[in-house]
Amino acid sequence: MQMSRVATRVVITLIVFSFSTITNAFASSIMVENYDDSEILHYPIALVQGRVSEIEQGVVVIENLSSNAETRIARAPILRGRFKTLIELRPGRNDLILAAGANVRPFTLIYRASSNPHFVRVVWFRGADETENDDHSHGGDVELKLRVAARLWQTATGERLYAGGYGRRSFRLETNDNGEALVWKLRGRKRADEYISLSPTERFNAIYRETRESELGDRNACYFILVSLGAGGNASFDSDETRIALGTNEVAMLDASRVVSWPERLDQVEEFLLDASRVSEEYARDSAFRLTKWSLVSSTLGAGLHELGHAFGLDHSTEPSDFMSRGFDRFNRIFTVYEPSSALGETRFFDDDEVASWGRTSALRLIRSKWIE
C-alpha cells in the first residue's frame, strides 16, 4: 500500500513537471502574488497568497511534493478570487503544486535556514509547585501551541517587512534536531502564588533573572517566555492576578491565560482565525472587546509579537496598523483574505494598509537589529 502511494506521487510529479511548458494556460489562472518562482526563504512556513482568475469562490489545495510530513498538504478558501494559505517547507528545494478546480500550477520555493548567530529562545515558565495537571489546563498541549505561535510570529515578521518594502527578513528561532521550534520548560524557584503576589514588573524581573541564571542563559539569545502560574485553570481569565504582557532588553513575556485559544497544528490556523463563534466576557476578552474566537486568537498571538518587538528594541508606535500600537489586534488579517464580523454571517474585506504591519519607524529599527537577518 505504501509503495503504491509513493509511486503514485512520483508519477504525478513527473507528469506535472514534464509538461510544465504546456501548463502556462493553467499557471496563468492561478497567480502567486507574493513570491517569485524558486525564491529563497529563510523561515520554513511560507504564506502563499494569490488569485485564481476563473474562480470567484471555492477552495485552493497546495501540496509540497518534496515533503513526507503531515503538513505537506494545505487547503484554504478562495473568496473574490483571492486566497492565502500556509505550507511548511523542508530544507532545500520544495516543489509545490497548487490546484483550484481544474486549474493546476507548479511552483518552487527554496528554504535555507538562517545562519544568524543570534536567535529567539522560547521558554515555558511554571511555578515550583505546578503539576502535570496544571500543564493540561490550557486546552491542549502548550508545547505544540507555542511551536505554532513562534513560527507564525517568524513568518509574520518576514512577510510584513516584505510587504512594506524592507525585504523578506525575520528572526531565527532555536530549533531541535527535527527542525521544529524548540520549547524549553523551566520551573521557577517560587510557588505560583508567590509570583502572583508580586507586581507585574517585579514578576517580570524575577522570572527573567531566574531564566538568565539557569542553564538556559545564553548571551546570543533573545527570550520569549510564556508564564503559566496555573492561569489555565485555577485563576479567573478576567483577573489581573496572573496577567502579564511586557517586553524589553532582549526578553518578551506573556501570561498563559489565553493560550487555551491557540491552535496546536499549522492546519488549524485558518480555521481558528475564521471562527466567529461567540465567547464569554467572563474569561476571553481580546483587548478590542470583539468577543469572538477568531478575535481572541488574533489579539493574543498579536500581543506575543508586539512584546517580541519590544525585546528587539522597538518602542510603541502611533501608526494604527503597526504591531507596536493597536495593529497587533489585526494579526489575523496577515493569514486570511477576509474577517468574520462579530455578528455571525457577516464578512469583512480589508485593504493591505488595514493589515497588521511594521510601521516605518519600527521597520527601520527592526532591520538594523542584530536579531533580524
Short mmCIF file of C-alpha atoms in Angstrom, two decimals:
data_model
loop_
_atom_site.label_atom_id
_atom_site.label_comp_id
_atom_site.label_asym_id
_atom_site.label_seq_id
_atom_site.Cartn_x
_atom_site.Cartn_y
_atom_site.Cartn_z
CA MET A 1 0.00 0.00 0.00
CA GLN A 2 2.79 2.41 0.96
CA MET A 3 4.77 1.64 -2.20
CA SER A 4 1.78 2.30 -4.46
CA ARG A 5 1.13 5.60 -2.73
CA VAL A 6 4.72 6.72 -3.21
CA ALA A 7 4.69 5.55 -6.83
CA THR A 8 1.50 7.50 -7.47
CA ARG A 9 3.04 10.68 -6.13
CA VAL A 10 6.15 10.16 -8.24
CA VAL A 11 4.04 9.71 -11.38
CA ILE A 12 2.05 12.86 -10.59
CA THR A 13 5.28 14.79 -10.07
CA LEU A 14 6.75 13.58 -13.36
CA ILE A 15 3.57 14.36 -15.29
CA VAL A 16 3.26 17.86 -13.88
CA PHE A 17 6.88 18.87 -14.32
CA SER A 18 7.44 17.09 -17.62
CA PHE A 19 4.63 19.11 -19.12
CA SER A 20 5.42 22.37 -17.34
CA THR A 21 5.97 24.05 -20.68
CA ILE A 22 2.37 23.42 -21.72
CA THR A 23 0.74 24.31 -18.40
CA ASN A 24 1.08 28.03 -18.96
CA ALA A 25 -2.67 28.21 -19.55
CA PHE A 26 -3.23 26.65 -16.14
CA ALA A 27 -0.49 28.70 -14.49
CA SER A 28 -1.98 31.95 -15.75
CA SER A 29 -5.27 31.24 -13.96
CA ILE A 30 -3.54 30.64 -10.59
CA MET A 31 -1.30 33.58 -9.73
CA VAL A 32 1.09 33.62 -6.76
CA GLU A 33 1.43 37.29 -5.82
CA ASN A 34 3.99 37.44 -3.02
CA TYR A 35 6.74 35.02 -4.14
CA ASP A 36 8.79 34.58 -7.28
CA ASP A 37 9.21 31.05 -8.59
CA SER A 38 12.31 29.44 -6.95
CA GLU A 39 12.55 32.23 -4.36
CA ILE A 40 14.70 31.53 -1.28
CA LEU A 41 13.12 31.82 2.18
CA HIS A 42 14.97 31.75 5.49
CA TYR A 43 11.99 30.57 7.53
CA PRO A 44 10.09 27.31 6.94
CA ILE A 45 6.44 28.37 6.98
CA ALA A 46 5.55 30.03 3.68
CA LEU A 47 2.47 32.21 3.40
CA VAL A 48 1.39 31.67 -0.20
CA GLN A 49 -1.12 34.25 -1.35
CA GLY A 50 -2.57 34.90 -4.76
CA ARG A 51 -5.54 34.92 -7.10
CA VAL A 52 -7.47 32.47 -9.24
CA SER A 53 -8.80 34.32 -12.26
CA GLU A 54 -11.53 31.83 -13.16
CA ILE A 55 -12.91 31.05 -9.68
CA GLU A 56 -14.73 33.61 -7.55
CA GLN A 57 -15.35 31.26 -4.63
CA GLY A 58 -14.02 27.77 -3.88
CA VAL A 59 -11.00 26.02 -2.37
CA VAL A 60 -7.32 26.02 -3.26
CA VAL A 61 -5.21 22.97 -2.37
CA ILE A 62 -1.42 23.17 -2.18
CA GLU A 63 0.84 20.13 -1.81
CA ASN A 64 4.55 20.05 -1.14
CA LEU A 65 5.72 17.14 -3.28
CA SER A 66 9.17 17.36 -1.69
CA SER A 67 7.86 16.54 1.77
CA ASN A 68 6.52 13.44 3.51
CA ALA A 69 5.35 15.35 6.58
CA GLU A 70 1.71 15.55 7.64
CA THR A 71 1.87 19.27 6.86
CA ARG A 72 2.67 18.68 3.17
CA ILE A 73 -0.94 19.41 2.12
CA ALA A 74 -2.83 22.62 2.92
CA ARG A 75 -6.26 23.92 1.94
CA ALA A 76 -7.70 27.41 2.06
CA PRO A 77 -10.88 29.13 0.90
CA ILE A 78 -10.96 31.24 -2.25
CA LEU A 79 -13.14 34.31 -1.88
CA ARG A 80 -13.49 37.02 -4.50
CA GLY A 81 -10.84 35.08 -6.39
CA ARG A 82 -8.22 35.53 -3.63
CA PHE A 83 -6.55 33.04 -1.31
CA LYS A 84 -3.90 32.80 1.42
CA THR A 85 -2.53 29.53 2.74
CA LEU A 86 0.35 28.32 4.91
CA ILE A 87 2.62 25.49 3.78
CA GLU A 88 5.60 24.03 5.61
CA LEU A 89 8.87 23.78 3.67
CA ARG A 90 11.66 21.25 4.11
CA PRO A 91 15.32 22.33 3.84
CA GLY A 92 16.35 22.77 0.21
CA ARG A 93 14.12 22.74 -2.87
CA ASN A 94 10.38 22.42 -2.40
CA ASP A 95 8.29 21.53 -5.46
CA LEU A 96 4.73 22.66 -4.84
CA ILE A 97 1.51 22.02 -6.71
CA LEU A 98 -1.38 24.50 -6.42
CA ALA A 99 -4.78 23.28 -7.58
CA ALA A 100 -8.13 25.05 -7.77
CA GLY A 101 -10.92 23.35 -9.68
CA ALA A 102 -9.43 22.18 -12.98
CA ASN A 103 -6.57 24.66 -12.70
CA VAL A 104 -3.09 23.46 -11.70
CA ARG A 105 0.12 25.38 -11.18
CA PRO A 106 3.59 24.03 -10.28
CA PHE A 107 5.64 26.37 -8.11
CA THR A 108 9.01 26.08 -6.39
CA LEU A 109 10.28 27.61 -3.16
CA ILE A 110 13.69 27.05 -1.57
CA TYR A 111 14.19 27.01 2.18
CA ARG A 112 17.60 27.77 3.66
CA ALA A 113 17.65 28.14 7.42
CA SER A 114 19.03 31.39 8.81
CA SER A 115 22.67 31.40 9.88
CA ASN A 116 22.25 34.35 12.24
CA PRO A 117 24.21 33.59 15.46
CA HIS A 118 21.54 35.50 17.42
CA PHE A 119 18.28 33.63 17.97
CA VAL A 120 14.97 33.62 19.82
CA ARG A 121 14.70 31.05 22.60
CA VAL A 122 11.15 30.06 23.62
CA VAL A 123 10.60 29.21 27.29
CA TRP A 124 7.53 27.90 29.07
CA PHE A 125 7.86 29.04 32.70
CA ARG A 126 5.93 27.45 35.56
CA GLY A 127 5.82 27.81 39.33
CA ALA A 128 7.79 25.39 41.51
CA ASP A 129 4.59 23.74 42.73
CA GLU A 130 2.82 23.28 39.39
CA THR A 131 1.98 19.73 38.32
CA GLU A 132 1.20 17.89 35.10
CA ASN A 133 -2.49 18.59 35.75
CA ASP A 134 -1.73 22.32 35.53
CA ASP A 135 0.01 21.69 32.20
CA HIS A 136 -3.17 20.18 30.76
CA SER A 137 -5.42 23.02 31.94
CA HIS A 138 -4.57 25.19 28.91
CA GLY A 139 -6.89 23.40 26.50
CA GLY A 140 -4.32 21.09 24.94
CA ASP A 141 -0.57 20.71 24.50
CA VAL A 142 1.09 24.03 25.37
CA GLU A 143 4.36 22.98 23.75
CA LEU A 144 2.63 22.41 20.41
CA LYS A 145 0.74 25.69 20.73
CA LEU A 146 3.98 27.56 21.37
CA ARG A 147 5.70 25.93 18.39
CA VAL A 148 2.93 27.06 16.06
CA ALA A 149 2.80 30.55 17.60
CA ALA A 150 6.56 31.06 17.28
CA ARG A 151 6.53 30.01 13.62
CA LEU A 152 3.60 32.36 12.92
CA TRP A 153 5.50 35.26 14.52
CA GLN A 154 8.52 34.42 12.40
CA THR A 155 6.52 34.28 9.18
CA ALA A 156 4.50 37.40 10.06
CA THR A 157 7.70 39.37 10.68
CA GLY A 158 9.21 38.42 7.33
CA GLU A 159 6.07 38.78 5.24
CA ARG A 160 5.06 42.15 6.66
CA LEU A 161 8.56 43.58 6.33
CA TYR A 162 8.47 42.43 2.71
CA ALA A 163 5.03 43.99 2.18
CA GLY A 164 6.42 47.29 3.50
CA GLY A 165 9.31 47.24 1.04
CA TYR A 166 12.06 46.27 3.50
CA GLY A 167 12.90 42.81 2.19
CA ARG A 168 11.80 39.42 3.47
CA ARG A 169 13.76 39.36 6.74
CA SER A 170 12.98 37.70 10.04
CA PHE A 171 14.49 36.37 13.26
CA ARG A 172 15.98 32.92 13.75
CA LEU A 173 14.17 30.53 16.05
CA GLU A 174 16.06 27.99 18.10
CA THR A 175 15.15 24.54 16.76
CA ASN A 176 15.55 20.89 17.71
CA ASP A 177 17.17 18.15 15.60
CA ASN A 178 13.94 17.78 13.58
CA GLY A 179 13.90 21.47 12.67
CA GLU A 180 10.92 22.15 14.96
CA ALA A 181 10.78 25.27 17.10
CA LEU A 182 12.37 24.30 20.40
CA VAL A 183 10.35 24.97 23.56
CA TRP A 184 12.21 24.81 26.87
CA LYS A 185 10.34 24.07 30.10
CA LEU A 186 11.61 25.86 33.18
CA ARG A 187 10.29 25.51 36.72
CA GLY A 188 10.79 28.60 38.89
CA ARG A 189 12.23 28.89 42.38
CA LYS A 190 8.97 30.15 43.91
CA ARG A 191 5.47 28.75 44.17
CA ALA A 192 2.91 30.08 41.70
CA ASP A 193 1.13 32.12 44.40
CA GLU A 194 4.43 33.75 45.40
CA TYR A 195 4.96 35.03 41.86
CA ILE A 196 1.32 36.13 41.67
CA SER A 197 1.74 38.20 44.85
CA LEU A 198 4.37 40.33 43.06
CA SER A 199 3.53 43.32 40.89
CA PRO A 200 3.73 42.63 37.12
CA THR A 201 7.08 44.46 36.92
CA GLU A 202 8.50 42.61 39.92
CA ARG A 203 7.26 39.32 38.49
CA PHE A 204 8.80 40.11 35.11
CA ASN A 205 12.18 40.91 36.66
CA ALA A 206 12.17 37.85 38.92
CA ILE A 207 11.28 35.42 36.12
CA TYR A 208 13.76 36.96 33.69
CA ARG A 209 16.54 36.87 36.28
CA GLU A 210 15.84 33.22 37.09
CA THR A 211 15.78 32.32 33.38
CA ARG A 212 19.07 34.08 32.71
CA GLU A 213 20.71 32.46 35.75
CA SER A 214 19.50 28.97 34.77
CA GLU A 215 21.03 26.59 32.25
CA LEU A 216 19.05 28.48 29.60
CA GLY A 217 21.19 31.60 29.94
CA ASP A 218 22.86 32.44 26.62
CA ARG A 219 24.31 35.78 25.53
CA ASN A 220 23.15 35.17 21.94
CA ALA A 221 19.54 34.52 22.94
CA CYS A 222 16.52 36.80 22.94
CA TYR A 223 13.82 35.22 25.11
CA PHE A 224 10.12 34.75 24.64
CA ILE A 225 8.80 33.50 28.00
CA LEU A 226 5.26 32.17 28.38
CA VAL A 227 4.32 32.36 32.07
CA SER A 228 1.89 29.71 33.30
CA LEU A 229 1.39 30.05 37.10
CA GLY A 230 -1.77 27.94 36.93
CA ALA A 231 -3.60 30.55 34.84
CA GLY A 232 -5.08 27.95 32.53
CA GLY A 233 -7.40 26.51 35.13
CA ASN A 234 -7.10 27.93 38.62
CA ALA A 235 -7.18 31.69 38.08
CA SER A 236 -10.02 33.70 36.60
CA PHE A 237 -9.30 34.64 32.99
CA ASP A 238 -10.74 38.07 33.71
CA SER A 239 -8.47 38.61 36.71
CA ASP A 240 -5.35 40.77 36.65
CA GLU A 241 -3.65 38.47 39.16
CA THR A 242 -1.68 36.43 36.67
CA ARG A 243 -1.79 38.72 33.63
CA ILE A 244 1.50 39.97 32.26
CA ALA A 245 2.46 41.33 28.85
CA LEU A 246 5.85 43.04 28.88
CA GLY A 247 8.92 43.18 26.70
CA THR A 248 12.26 44.96 26.93
CA ASN A 249 16.01 44.39 26.76
CA GLU A 250 16.05 41.05 24.89
CA VAL A 251 13.12 39.45 26.68
CA ALA A 252 9.39 39.24 25.92
CA MET A 253 6.92 37.85 28.44
CA LEU A 254 3.26 36.90 28.14
CA ASP A 255 0.94 35.11 30.56
CA ALA A 256 -0.65 31.84 29.51
CA SER A 257 -4.25 32.76 30.35
CA ARG A 258 -5.32 32.93 26.67
CA VAL A 259 -3.22 30.04 25.31
CA VAL A 260 -6.35 27.89 25.51
CA SER A 261 -7.46 29.66 22.30
CA TRP A 262 -4.27 28.99 20.28
CA PRO A 263 -4.00 26.30 17.57
CA GLU A 264 -1.81 23.25 18.10
CA ARG A 265 -1.27 22.47 14.42
CA LEU A 266 -0.46 24.52 11.34
CA ASP A 267 -3.55 23.25 9.53
CA GLN A 268 -5.75 24.70 12.31
CA VAL A 269 -4.55 28.29 11.92
CA GLU A 270 -7.01 29.47 9.27
CA GLU A 271 -9.88 27.57 10.91
CA PHE A 272 -9.18 29.30 14.24
CA LEU A 273 -8.79 32.73 12.62
CA LEU A 274 -12.13 32.41 10.82
CA ASP A 275 -14.17 31.04 13.74
CA ALA A 276 -16.82 33.66 14.51
CA SER A 277 -18.30 31.74 17.46
CA ARG A 278 -19.03 33.94 20.44
CA VAL A 279 -17.01 33.61 23.62
CA SER A 280 -17.84 34.63 27.15
CA GLU A 281 -16.83 38.04 28.51
CA GLU A 282 -16.00 36.28 31.76
CA TYR A 283 -12.69 34.87 30.58
CA ALA A 284 -11.98 35.75 26.98
CA ARG A 285 -11.68 39.47 26.37
CA ASP A 286 -9.46 40.07 23.36
CA SER A 287 -8.45 43.65 24.33
CA ALA A 288 -10.55 45.04 21.45
CA PHE A 289 -13.76 43.62 23.01
CA ARG A 290 -14.89 41.75 19.88
CA LEU A 291 -15.82 38.63 21.87
CA THR A 292 -15.29 36.04 19.14
CA LYS A 293 -12.93 33.08 18.96
CA TRP A 294 -11.04 34.47 15.97
CA SER A 295 -10.51 37.85 17.64
CA LEU A 296 -9.22 36.22 20.82
CA VAL A 297 -6.66 34.21 18.82
CA SER A 298 -5.71 37.27 16.77
CA SER A 299 -5.17 39.69 19.66
CA THR A 300 -3.30 37.26 21.89
CA LEU A 301 -0.98 35.98 19.17
CA GLY A 302 -0.52 39.58 18.04
CA ALA A 303 0.34 40.58 21.61
CA GLY A 304 3.12 37.98 21.62
CA LEU A 305 4.71 39.54 18.53
CA HIS A 306 4.21 43.03 20.00
CA GLU A 307 6.21 42.03 23.08
CA LEU A 308 8.89 40.43 20.91
CA GLY A 309 9.11 43.77 19.11
CA HIS A 310 9.97 45.41 22.44
CA ALA A 311 12.55 42.68 23.09
CA PHE A 312 14.12 43.51 19.70
CA GLY A 313 14.43 47.15 20.79
CA LEU A 314 11.25 48.73 19.39
CA ASP A 315 9.16 51.40 21.12
CA HIS A 316 5.43 51.95 20.98
CA SER A 317 4.08 53.48 17.79
CA THR A 318 1.27 55.85 16.85
CA GLU A 319 0.62 54.23 13.44
CA PRO A 320 -2.75 52.43 13.68
CA SER A 321 -1.72 49.20 11.91
CA ASP A 322 1.74 48.92 13.47
CA PHE A 323 2.35 45.82 15.59
CA MET A 324 3.80 48.26 18.13
CA SER A 325 0.45 50.07 18.52
CA ARG A 326 -3.03 48.51 18.26
CA GLY A 327 -2.10 46.86 14.98
CA PHE A 328 -1.49 43.60 16.82
CA ASP A 329 -5.28 43.19 17.08
CA ARG A 330 -5.21 42.75 13.27
CA PHE A 331 -2.76 39.86 13.34
CA ASN A 332 -5.44 37.59 11.79
CA ARG A 333 -5.53 39.61 8.57
CA ILE A 334 -1.98 38.56 7.67
CA PHE A 335 -3.19 34.98 7.16
CA THR A 336 -6.75 35.38 5.88
CA VAL A 337 -8.45 37.10 2.93
CA TYR A 338 -11.48 38.13 4.96
CA GLU A 339 -12.54 38.69 8.53
CA PRO A 340 -15.72 37.35 10.11
CA SER A 341 -17.74 40.10 11.71
CA SER A 342 -18.61 39.95 15.38
CA ALA A 343 -22.14 39.44 14.07
CA LEU A 344 -22.38 35.92 12.70
CA GLY A 345 -22.85 35.58 8.98
CA GLU A 346 -21.22 38.87 8.03
CA THR A 347 -17.89 39.13 6.24
CA ARG A 348 -15.40 41.99 6.23
CA PHE A 349 -12.86 42.51 3.46
CA PHE A 350 -9.85 44.74 4.05
CA ASP A 351 -7.12 46.54 2.15
CA ASP A 352 -3.42 45.81 2.71
CA ASP A 353 -2.96 49.02 4.71
CA GLU A 354 -5.51 47.66 7.21
CA VAL A 355 -3.42 44.54 7.91
CA ALA A 356 -1.08 44.34 10.91
CA SER A 357 2.31 45.66 9.80
CA TRP A 358 5.61 47.16 10.83
CA GLY A 359 5.30 50.95 10.60
CA ARG A 360 8.11 52.90 9.01
CA THR A 361 9.90 53.80 12.26
CA SER A 362 9.50 50.28 13.65
CA ALA A 363 10.65 48.66 10.41
CA LEU A 364 13.76 50.84 10.07
CA ARG A 365 14.82 49.99 13.62
CA LEU A 366 13.93 46.34 13.19
CA ILE A 367 16.03 45.74 10.07
CA ARG A 368 19.05 47.18 11.89
CA SER A 369 18.54 44.87 14.86
CA LYS A 370 21.03 42.05 15.38
CA TRP A 371 18.09 39.67 15.75
CA ILE A 372 16.85 40.23 12.19
CA GLU A 373 18.55 38.75 9.13
#
